[in-house]
């Protein structure tokens, strides 16, 4: 069921693995390295057709030009204004719904849980027109609030599935003992359940932050201007009307990729603990 450890393989296989691993790593990182190198090329290199060669000089000023010549700072701010409320809202709601579905037994619990899970299998493209019409009718089209509310609604299904499984794995005796002692349900949830699933909350927060920050589809469907578009949609504006400023687009792409990377490294310990929570007893 599980792959065999490399140490148990034959010496020839181990040697092949050690050779193939760095090659695959380089191939996987090659696009990112290409974007990073392009972000440091002067515009003259690109105009002369030097796309893949050594840059004539390292143009760190590209990163300053991105901020001077485009509203990228506003795009980054919009991404934070969309992503942070979404993470708080989706994770907070999923903790409540996950607790209810994991602890309480009622007749329609499986139906409610199925509805949360089923929403994750609906293709985005099917929802594009009705969601756009809904936001227009509610006056939320082309607003940060509308995009954040949509992400909270759509991500809560996956987050509920995630949190429900973690909470359900907790010892039932802890909750029953607290009830015998007269502790109310809110206190059980806040003082007993949440501290025990804190690693899972951290892992889920990292995942949702990455999902929402990197969203491009809904950013293009539900927003249209620099005042509301996140960085993923705003990168398109870095191209000129007649000339593609790929050095600026690449610099903006590197800047756009930094927050999720920093988020992962800052939360790495909690992220790994959350993913492995309950793996061993």
PDB file of C-alpha atoms in Angstrom:
ATOM      1  CA  UNK A   1       0.000   0.000   0.000  1.00  0.00           C
ATOM      2  CA  UNK A   2       2.832   2.382   0.859  1.00  0.00           C
ATOM      3  CA  UNK A   3       6.010   2.847  -1.221  1.00  0.00           C
ATOM      4  CA  UNK A   4       9.042   0.962  -0.027  1.00  0.00           C
ATOM      5  CA  UNK A   5      11.807   3.000   1.655  1.00  0.00           C
ATOM      6  CA  UNK A   6      14.718   3.789  -0.642  1.00  0.00           C
ATOM      7  CA  UNK A   7      17.104   2.134   1.815  1.00  0.00           C
ATOM      8  CA  UNK A   8      15.461  -1.243   1.154  1.00  0.00           C
ATOM      9  CA  UNK A   9      15.953  -1.018  -2.609  1.00  0.00           C
ATOM     10  CA  UNK A  10      18.852  -2.487  -4.556  1.00  0.00           C
ATOM     11  CA  UNK A  11      22.153  -0.543  -4.741  1.00  0.00           C
ATOM     12  CA  UNK A  12      21.605   0.103  -8.461  1.00  0.00           C
ATOM     13  CA  UNK A  13      18.174   1.595  -7.792  1.00  0.00           C
ATOM     14  CA  UNK A  14      19.569   3.781  -5.004  1.00  0.00           C
ATOM     15  CA  UNK A  15      22.283   5.139  -7.292  1.00  0.00           C
ATOM     16  CA  UNK A  16      19.722   5.844 -10.029  1.00  0.00           C
ATOM     17  CA  UNK A  17      17.516   7.607  -7.494  1.00  0.00           C
ATOM     18  CA  UNK A  18      20.370   9.823  -6.297  1.00  0.00           C
ATOM     19  CA  UNK A  19      21.152  10.788  -9.900  1.00  0.00           C
ATOM     20  CA  UNK A  20      17.544  11.357 -10.957  1.00  0.00           C
ATOM     21  CA  UNK A  21      16.516  13.376  -7.899  1.00  0.00           C
ATOM     22  CA  UNK A  22      18.675  16.492  -8.526  1.00  0.00           C
ATOM     23  CA  UNK A  23      17.857  16.353 -12.251  1.00  0.00           C
ATOM     24  CA  UNK A  24      14.115  16.355 -11.553  1.00  0.00           C
ATOM     25  CA  UNK A  25      14.592  19.123  -8.979  1.00  0.00           C
ATOM     26  CA  UNK A  26      16.345  21.325 -11.537  1.00  0.00           C
ATOM     27  CA  UNK A  27      13.654  20.635 -14.155  1.00  0.00           C
ATOM     28  CA  UNK A  28      10.938  21.488 -11.638  1.00  0.00           C
ATOM     29  CA  UNK A  29      12.648  24.740 -10.626  1.00  0.00           C
ATOM     30  CA  UNK A  30      13.634  25.726 -14.169  1.00  0.00           C
ATOM     31  CA  UNK A  31      10.551  27.875 -14.914  1.00  0.00           C
ATOM     32  CA  UNK A  32      10.905  29.711 -11.615  1.00  0.00           C
ATOM     33  CA  UNK A  33      14.612  30.265 -12.223  1.00  0.00           C
ATOM     34  CA  UNK A  34      13.812  31.583 -15.707  1.00  0.00           C
ATOM     35  CA  UNK A  35      11.284  34.077 -14.305  1.00  0.00           C
ATOM     36  CA  UNK A  36      13.744  35.185 -11.621  1.00  0.00           C
ATOM     37  CA  UNK A  37      16.488  35.684 -14.206  1.00  0.00           C
ATOM     38  CA  UNK A  38      14.172  37.625 -16.518  1.00  0.00           C
ATOM     39  CA  UNK A  39      13.175  39.883 -13.633  1.00  0.00           C
ATOM     40  CA  UNK A  40      16.818  40.967 -13.393  1.00  0.00           C
ATOM     41  CA  UNK A  41      17.365  41.598 -17.120  1.00  0.00           C
ATOM     42  CA  UNK A  42      17.460  45.164 -18.432  1.00  0.00           C
ATOM     43  CA  UNK A  43      14.808  45.990 -21.005  1.00  0.00           C
ATOM     44  CA  UNK A  44      17.537  46.354 -23.649  1.00  0.00           C
ATOM     45  CA  UNK A  45      18.386  42.649 -23.408  1.00  0.00           C
ATOM     46  CA  UNK A  46      14.819  41.656 -24.160  1.00  0.00           C
ATOM     47  CA  UNK A  47      14.606  44.132 -27.017  1.00  0.00           C
ATOM     48  CA  UNK A  48      17.790  42.623 -28.487  1.00  0.00           C
ATOM     49  CA  UNK A  49      16.386  39.089 -28.236  1.00  0.00           C
ATOM     50  CA  UNK A  50      18.513  37.988 -25.273  1.00  0.00           C
ATOM     51  CA  UNK A  51      15.816  35.921 -23.580  1.00  0.00           C
ATOM     52  CA  UNK A  52      17.793  32.945 -22.306  1.00  0.00           C
ATOM     53  CA  UNK A  53      21.395  34.129 -22.263  1.00  0.00           C
ATOM     54  CA  UNK A  54      23.402  35.752 -19.504  1.00  0.00           C
ATOM     55  CA  UNK A  55      22.068  39.254 -18.711  1.00  0.00           C
ATOM     56  CA  UNK A  56      24.316  42.100 -19.811  1.00  0.00           C
ATOM     57  CA  UNK A  57      23.928  43.443 -16.275  1.00  0.00           C
ATOM     58  CA  UNK A  58      21.834  42.801 -13.182  1.00  0.00           C
ATOM     59  CA  UNK A  59      18.934  45.270 -13.261  1.00  0.00           C
ATOM     60  CA  UNK A  60      17.695  45.437  -9.677  1.00  0.00           C
ATOM     61  CA  UNK A  61      15.915  48.632 -10.628  1.00  0.00           C
ATOM     62  CA  UNK A  62      13.226  46.514 -12.306  1.00  0.00           C
ATOM     63  CA  UNK A  63      11.692  45.897  -8.889  1.00  0.00           C
ATOM     64  CA  UNK A  64      11.634  49.622  -8.139  1.00  0.00           C
ATOM     65  CA  UNK A  65      10.201  50.343 -11.607  1.00  0.00           C
ATOM     66  CA  UNK A  66       7.326  47.948 -10.926  1.00  0.00           C
ATOM     67  CA  UNK A  67       6.229  50.093  -8.006  1.00  0.00           C
ATOM     68  CA  UNK A  68       6.887  53.379  -9.823  1.00  0.00           C
ATOM     69  CA  UNK A  69       5.229  52.502 -13.142  1.00  0.00           C
ATOM     70  CA  UNK A  70       2.296  50.383 -12.041  1.00  0.00           C
ATOM     71  CA  UNK A  71      -0.235  50.150  -9.177  1.00  0.00           C
ATOM     72  CA  UNK A  72       1.311  46.898  -7.950  1.00  0.00           C
ATOM     73  CA  UNK A  73       1.335  48.157  -4.353  1.00  0.00           C
ATOM     74  CA  UNK A  74      -2.452  48.530  -4.571  1.00  0.00           C
ATOM     75  CA  UNK A  75      -2.747  45.053  -6.075  1.00  0.00           C
ATOM     76  CA  UNK A  76      -0.712  43.569  -3.220  1.00  0.00           C
ATOM     77  CA  UNK A  77      -2.842  45.437  -0.690  1.00  0.00           C
ATOM     78  CA  UNK A  78      -6.000  44.150  -2.367  1.00  0.00           C
ATOM     79  CA  UNK A  79      -4.684  40.579  -2.162  1.00  0.00           C
ATOM     80  CA  UNK A  80      -4.146  40.937   1.570  1.00  0.00           C
ATOM     81  CA  UNK A  81      -7.573  42.571   1.977  1.00  0.00           C
ATOM     82  CA  UNK A  82      -9.133  39.567   0.236  1.00  0.00           C
ATOM     83  CA  UNK A  83      -6.988  36.741   1.567  1.00  0.00           C
ATOM     84  CA  UNK A  84      -6.768  37.526   5.288  1.00  0.00           C
ATOM     85  CA  UNK A  85     -10.558  37.916   5.871  1.00  0.00           C
ATOM     86  CA  UNK A  86     -11.143  34.792   3.806  1.00  0.00           C
ATOM     87  CA  UNK A  87      -8.744  32.745   5.926  1.00  0.00           C
ATOM     88  CA  UNK A  88     -10.280  34.027   9.164  1.00  0.00           C
ATOM     89  CA  UNK A  89     -13.855  33.575   7.956  1.00  0.00           C
ATOM     90  CA  UNK A  90     -13.478  30.172   6.295  1.00  0.00           C
ATOM     91  CA  UNK A  91     -11.363  28.626   9.060  1.00  0.00           C
ATOM     92  CA  UNK A  92     -13.548  30.102  11.805  1.00  0.00           C
ATOM     93  CA  UNK A  93     -16.785  28.839  10.245  1.00  0.00           C
ATOM     94  CA  UNK A  94     -15.285  25.431   9.480  1.00  0.00           C
ATOM     95  CA  UNK A  95     -14.214  24.986  13.106  1.00  0.00           C
ATOM     96  CA  UNK A  96     -17.823  25.541  14.192  1.00  0.00           C
ATOM     97  CA  UNK A  97     -19.407  23.386  11.496  1.00  0.00           C
ATOM     98  CA  UNK A  98     -16.715  20.719  11.825  1.00  0.00           C
ATOM     99  CA  UNK A  99     -17.328  20.528  15.568  1.00  0.00           C
ATOM    100  CA  UNK A 100     -21.089  20.244  15.066  1.00  0.00           C
ATOM    101  CA  UNK A 101     -20.792  17.499  12.437  1.00  0.00           C
ATOM    102  CA  UNK A 102     -18.154  15.561  14.405  1.00  0.00           C
ATOM    103  CA  UNK A 103     -19.726  15.704  17.872  1.00  0.00           C
ATOM    104  CA  UNK A 104     -23.480  15.898  17.450  1.00  0.00           C
ATOM    105  CA  UNK A 105     -25.558  13.029  16.112  1.00  0.00           C
ATOM    106  CA  UNK A 106     -28.758  14.072  14.373  1.00  0.00           C
ATOM    107  CA  UNK A 107     -30.889  12.584  11.619  1.00  0.00           C
ATOM    108  CA  UNK A 108     -29.684  14.763   8.753  1.00  0.00           C
ATOM    109  CA  UNK A 109     -26.021  14.987   9.819  1.00  0.00           C
ATOM    110  CA  UNK A 110     -24.832  12.825   6.925  1.00  0.00           C
ATOM    111  CA  UNK A 111     -26.914  14.831   4.455  1.00  0.00           C
ATOM    112  CA  UNK A 112     -25.490  18.123   5.714  1.00  0.00           C
ATOM    113  CA  UNK A 113     -21.968  16.713   5.627  1.00  0.00           C
ATOM    114  CA  UNK A 114     -22.538  15.439   2.085  1.00  0.00           C
ATOM    115  CA  UNK A 115     -23.670  18.911   1.002  1.00  0.00           C
ATOM    116  CA  UNK A 116     -20.426  20.425   2.325  1.00  0.00           C
ATOM    117  CA  UNK A 117     -18.349  17.781   0.551  1.00  0.00           C
ATOM    118  CA  UNK A 118     -20.335  17.842  -2.719  1.00  0.00           C
ATOM    119  CA  UNK A 119     -19.659  21.538  -3.213  1.00  0.00           C
ATOM    120  CA  UNK A 120     -15.967  20.796  -3.673  1.00  0.00           C
ATOM    121  CA  UNK A 121     -16.681  18.769  -6.812  1.00  0.00           C
ATOM    122  CA  UNK A 122     -18.558  21.496  -8.701  1.00  0.00           C
ATOM    123  CA  UNK A 123     -16.373  22.924 -11.516  1.00  0.00           C
ATOM    124  CA  UNK A 124     -15.633  26.626 -11.224  1.00  0.00           C
ATOM    125  CA  UNK A 125     -16.686  27.288 -14.812  1.00  0.00           C
ATOM    126  CA  UNK A 126     -20.252  26.130 -14.133  1.00  0.00           C
ATOM    127  CA  UNK A 127     -20.618  28.682 -11.340  1.00  0.00           C
ATOM    128  CA  UNK A 128     -19.109  31.607 -13.240  1.00  0.00           C
ATOM    129  CA  UNK A 129     -22.299  33.129 -14.687  1.00  0.00           C
ATOM    130  CA  UNK A 130     -24.642  32.604 -11.699  1.00  0.00           C
ATOM    131  CA  UNK A 131     -22.049  33.862  -9.208  1.00  0.00           C
ATOM    132  CA  UNK A 132     -21.365  36.943 -11.323  1.00  0.00           C
ATOM    133  CA  UNK A 133     -25.099  37.658 -11.646  1.00  0.00           C
ATOM    134  CA  UNK A 134     -25.566  37.165  -7.906  1.00  0.00           C
ATOM    135  CA  UNK A 135     -22.808  39.632  -7.023  1.00  0.00           C
ATOM    136  CA  UNK A 136     -24.213  42.162  -9.516  1.00  0.00           C
ATOM    137  CA  UNK A 137     -27.721  41.873  -8.052  1.00  0.00           C
ATOM    138  CA  UNK A 138     -26.369  42.228  -4.507  1.00  0.00           C
ATOM    139  CA  UNK A 139     -24.233  45.247  -5.406  1.00  0.00           C
ATOM    140  CA  UNK A 140     -21.022  43.375  -4.609  1.00  0.00           C
ATOM    141  CA  UNK A 141     -19.603  43.100  -8.112  1.00  0.00           C
ATOM    142  CA  UNK A 142     -16.118  44.585  -8.503  1.00  0.00           C
ATOM    143  CA  UNK A 143     -15.662  44.931  -4.746  1.00  0.00           C
ATOM    144  CA  UNK A 144     -13.126  43.420  -2.378  1.00  0.00           C
ATOM    145  CA  UNK A 145     -15.961  42.490  -0.021  1.00  0.00           C
ATOM    146  CA  UNK A 146     -17.820  40.534  -2.699  1.00  0.00           C
ATOM    147  CA  UNK A 147     -14.753  38.536  -3.715  1.00  0.00           C
ATOM    148  CA  UNK A 148     -13.842  37.801  -0.083  1.00  0.00           C
ATOM    149  CA  UNK A 149     -17.400  36.697   0.759  1.00  0.00           C
ATOM    150  CA  UNK A 150     -17.490  34.388  -2.241  1.00  0.00           C
ATOM    151  CA  UNK A 151     -14.179  32.795  -1.264  1.00  0.00           C
ATOM    152  CA  UNK A 152     -15.383  32.300   2.313  1.00  0.00           C
ATOM    153  CA  UNK A 153     -18.558  30.597   1.080  1.00  0.00           C
ATOM    154  CA  UNK A 154     -16.743  28.383  -1.400  1.00  0.00           C
ATOM    155  CA  UNK A 155     -13.797  27.426   0.831  1.00  0.00           C
ATOM    156  CA  UNK A 156     -15.938  26.592   3.867  1.00  0.00           C
ATOM    157  CA  UNK A 157     -16.934  23.241   2.327  1.00  0.00           C
ATOM    158  CA  UNK A 158     -13.361  21.983   2.007  1.00  0.00           C
ATOM    159  CA  UNK A 159     -12.404  23.473   5.378  1.00  0.00           C
ATOM    160  CA  UNK A 160     -15.370  21.791   7.073  1.00  0.00           C
ATOM    161  CA  UNK A 161     -14.341  18.423   5.656  1.00  0.00           C
ATOM    162  CA  UNK A 162     -10.799  19.041   6.898  1.00  0.00           C
ATOM    163  CA  UNK A 163     -11.754  20.144  10.428  1.00  0.00           C
ATOM    164  CA  UNK A 164     -14.542  17.616  10.890  1.00  0.00           C
ATOM    165  CA  UNK A 165     -12.150  14.728  10.309  1.00  0.00           C
ATOM    166  CA  UNK A 166      -9.602  16.102  12.772  1.00  0.00           C
ATOM    167  CA  UNK A 167     -12.182  16.835  15.481  1.00  0.00           C
ATOM    168  CA  UNK A 168     -13.820  13.438  15.013  1.00  0.00           C
ATOM    169  CA  UNK A 169     -10.437  11.773  15.690  1.00  0.00           C
ATOM    170  CA  UNK A 170     -10.235  13.355  19.160  1.00  0.00           C
ATOM    171  CA  UNK A 171     -11.015  11.060  22.136  1.00  0.00           C
ATOM    172  CA  UNK A 172     -14.751  11.179  22.742  1.00  0.00           C
ATOM    173  CA  UNK A 173     -14.129  10.656  26.442  1.00  0.00           C
ATOM    174  CA  UNK A 174     -12.714  14.188  26.805  1.00  0.00           C
ATOM    175  CA  UNK A 175     -15.970  15.767  25.675  1.00  0.00           C
ATOM    176  CA  UNK A 176     -18.148  13.392  27.697  1.00  0.00           C
ATOM    177  CA  UNK A 177     -16.085  14.012  30.848  1.00  0.00           C
ATOM    178  CA  UNK A 178     -16.439  17.770  30.413  1.00  0.00           C
ATOM    179  CA  UNK A 179     -20.212  17.425  30.020  1.00  0.00           C
ATOM    180  CA  UNK A 180     -20.422  15.356  33.203  1.00  0.00           C
ATOM    181  CA  UNK A 181     -18.588  18.157  35.017  1.00  0.00           C
ATOM    182  CA  UNK A 182     -21.232  20.621  33.852  1.00  0.00           C
ATOM    183  CA  UNK A 183     -19.187  22.435  31.189  1.00  0.00           C
ATOM    184  CA  UNK A 184     -21.377  23.943  28.476  1.00  0.00           C
ATOM    185  CA  UNK A 185     -20.879  23.221  24.782  1.00  0.00           C
ATOM    186  CA  UNK A 186     -19.272  26.557  23.939  1.00  0.00           C
ATOM    187  CA  UNK A 187     -16.685  26.133  26.704  1.00  0.00           C
ATOM    188  CA  UNK A 188     -15.950  22.590  25.502  1.00  0.00           C
ATOM    189  CA  UNK A 189     -15.417  23.875  22.002  1.00  0.00           C
ATOM    190  CA  UNK A 190     -13.281  26.871  23.030  1.00  0.00           C
ATOM    191  CA  UNK A 191     -11.201  25.428  25.889  1.00  0.00           C
ATOM    192  CA  UNK A 192     -10.898  21.747  24.988  1.00  0.00           C
ATOM    193  CA  UNK A 193     -11.380  21.150  21.261  1.00  0.00           C
ATOM    194  CA  UNK A 194      -9.685  24.213  19.746  1.00  0.00           C
ATOM    195  CA  UNK A 195      -6.394  23.839  21.695  1.00  0.00           C
ATOM    196  CA  UNK A 196      -6.182  20.189  20.641  1.00  0.00           C
ATOM    197  CA  UNK A 197      -6.700  20.939  16.931  1.00  0.00           C
ATOM    198  CA  UNK A 198      -4.490  24.037  16.835  1.00  0.00           C
ATOM    199  CA  UNK A 199      -1.926  22.355  14.519  1.00  0.00           C
ATOM    200  CA  UNK A 200      -4.756  21.429  12.146  1.00  0.00           C
ATOM    201  CA  UNK A 201      -5.999  25.030  12.168  1.00  0.00           C
ATOM    202  CA  UNK A 202      -2.498  26.264  11.335  1.00  0.00           C
ATOM    203  CA  UNK A 203      -2.138  23.775   8.482  1.00  0.00           C
ATOM    204  CA  UNK A 204      -5.562  24.683   7.108  1.00  0.00           C
ATOM    205  CA  UNK A 205      -4.777  28.404   7.335  1.00  0.00           C
ATOM    206  CA  UNK A 206      -1.629  27.927   5.241  1.00  0.00           C
ATOM    207  CA  UNK A 207      -3.536  25.939   2.620  1.00  0.00           C
ATOM    208  CA  UNK A 208      -6.407  28.435   2.367  1.00  0.00           C
ATOM    209  CA  UNK A 209      -4.005  31.396   2.283  1.00  0.00           C
ATOM    210  CA  UNK A 210      -2.163  29.809  -0.644  1.00  0.00           C
ATOM    211  CA  UNK A 211      -5.380  28.908  -2.489  1.00  0.00           C
ATOM    212  CA  UNK A 212      -6.876  32.388  -2.226  1.00  0.00           C
ATOM    213  CA  UNK A 213      -3.673  34.333  -2.829  1.00  0.00           C
ATOM    214  CA  UNK A 214      -2.994  32.382  -6.033  1.00  0.00           C
ATOM    215  CA  UNK A 215      -6.583  32.570  -7.314  1.00  0.00           C
ATOM    216  CA  UNK A 216      -6.765  34.014 -10.817  1.00  0.00           C
ATOM    217  CA  UNK A 217     -10.065  32.767 -12.209  1.00  0.00           C
ATOM    218  CA  UNK A 218     -12.447  34.469  -9.774  1.00  0.00           C
ATOM    219  CA  UNK A 219     -10.250  37.541  -9.566  1.00  0.00           C
ATOM    220  CA  UNK A 220     -10.808  38.060 -13.299  1.00  0.00           C
ATOM    221  CA  UNK A 221     -14.532  37.211 -13.156  1.00  0.00           C
ATOM    222  CA  UNK A 222     -15.579  39.292 -10.132  1.00  0.00           C
ATOM    223  CA  UNK A 223     -13.217  42.293 -10.277  1.00  0.00           C
ATOM    224  CA  UNK A 224     -12.262  44.711 -13.047  1.00  0.00           C
ATOM    225  CA  UNK A 225     -10.272  47.672 -11.704  1.00  0.00           C
ATOM    226  CA  UNK A 226      -7.029  48.430  -9.899  1.00  0.00           C
ATOM    227  CA  UNK A 227      -8.962  49.395  -6.770  1.00  0.00           C
ATOM    228  CA  UNK A 228     -10.279  45.860  -6.326  1.00  0.00           C
ATOM    229  CA  UNK A 229      -8.159  43.413  -8.336  1.00  0.00           C
ATOM    230  CA  UNK A 230      -5.637  41.235  -6.470  1.00  0.00           C
ATOM    231  CA  UNK A 231      -2.064  40.790  -7.610  1.00  0.00           C
ATOM    232  CA  UNK A 232      -2.779  37.708  -9.740  1.00  0.00           C
ATOM    233  CA  UNK A 233      -5.167  39.644 -11.974  1.00  0.00           C
ATOM    234  CA  UNK A 234      -3.238  42.909 -11.758  1.00  0.00           C
ATOM    235  CA  UNK A 235      -0.035  41.472 -13.229  1.00  0.00           C
ATOM    236  CA  UNK A 236      -1.611  41.700 -16.660  1.00  0.00           C
ATOM    237  CA  UNK A 237      -1.563  45.495 -16.409  1.00  0.00           C
ATOM    238  CA  UNK A 238       2.239  45.498 -16.239  1.00  0.00           C
ATOM    239  CA  UNK A 239       2.350  44.941 -20.001  1.00  0.00           C
ATOM    240  CA  UNK A 240       2.244  48.062 -22.127  1.00  0.00           C
ATOM    241  CA  UNK A 241      -0.342  48.625 -24.824  1.00  0.00           C
ATOM    242  CA  UNK A 242       2.074  47.866 -27.653  1.00  0.00           C
ATOM    243  CA  UNK A 243       5.148  46.317 -25.988  1.00  0.00           C
ATOM    244  CA  UNK A 244       5.217  43.443 -23.489  1.00  0.00           C
ATOM    245  CA  UNK A 245       7.354  44.502 -20.516  1.00  0.00           C
ATOM    246  CA  UNK A 246       8.344  40.987 -19.551  1.00  0.00           C
ATOM    247  CA  UNK A 247      11.070  42.154 -17.186  1.00  0.00           C
ATOM    248  CA  UNK A 248       8.467  44.047 -15.164  1.00  0.00           C
ATOM    249  CA  UNK A 249       5.958  41.194 -15.360  1.00  0.00           C
ATOM    250  CA  UNK A 250       8.621  38.798 -14.082  1.00  0.00           C
ATOM    251  CA  UNK A 251       9.593  41.136 -11.259  1.00  0.00           C
ATOM    252  CA  UNK A 252       5.938  41.478 -10.304  1.00  0.00           C
ATOM    253  CA  UNK A 253       5.501  37.705 -10.419  1.00  0.00           C
ATOM    254  CA  UNK A 254       8.389  37.201  -7.993  1.00  0.00           C
ATOM    255  CA  UNK A 255       6.894  39.790  -5.645  1.00  0.00           C
ATOM    256  CA  UNK A 256       3.484  38.098  -5.907  1.00  0.00           C
ATOM    257  CA  UNK A 257       4.985  34.716  -5.023  1.00  0.00           C
ATOM    258  CA  UNK A 258       6.772  35.909  -1.890  1.00  0.00           C
ATOM    259  CA  UNK A 259       3.862  36.146   0.638  1.00  0.00           C
ATOM    260  CA  UNK A 260       2.716  32.483   0.288  1.00  0.00           C
ATOM    261  CA  UNK A 261       6.336  31.310   0.467  1.00  0.00           C
ATOM    262  CA  UNK A 262       6.978  33.383   3.590  1.00  0.00           C
ATOM    263  CA  UNK A 263       3.678  32.194   5.072  1.00  0.00           C
ATOM    264  CA  UNK A 264       4.701  28.575   4.582  1.00  0.00           C
ATOM    265  CA  UNK A 265       8.153  28.980   6.097  1.00  0.00           C
ATOM    266  CA  UNK A 266       6.818  30.923   9.080  1.00  0.00           C
ATOM    267  CA  UNK A 267       4.153  28.273   9.726  1.00  0.00           C
ATOM    268  CA  UNK A 268       6.182  25.264   8.596  1.00  0.00           C
ATOM    269  CA  UNK A 269       6.425  23.631  12.005  1.00  0.00           C
ATOM    270  CA  UNK A 270       2.687  23.986  12.649  1.00  0.00           C
ATOM    271  CA  UNK A 271       1.849  23.012   9.076  1.00  0.00           C
ATOM    272  CA  UNK A 272       3.737  19.713   9.291  1.00  0.00           C
ATOM    273  CA  UNK A 273       2.341  19.030  12.766  1.00  0.00           C
ATOM    274  CA  UNK A 274      -1.167  19.594  11.461  1.00  0.00           C
ATOM    275  CA  UNK A 275      -0.738  17.264   8.510  1.00  0.00           C
ATOM    276  CA  UNK A 276       0.685  14.494  10.730  1.00  0.00           C
ATOM    277  CA  UNK A 277      -1.783  14.992  13.604  1.00  0.00           C
ATOM    278  CA  UNK A 278      -3.277  11.629  14.467  1.00  0.00           C
ATOM    279  CA  UNK A 279      -0.863   9.687  12.277  1.00  0.00           C
ATOM    280  CA  UNK A 280       0.433   7.754  15.290  1.00  0.00           C
ATOM    281  CA  UNK A 281      -1.070   6.946  18.676  1.00  0.00           C
TER     282      UNK A 281
END
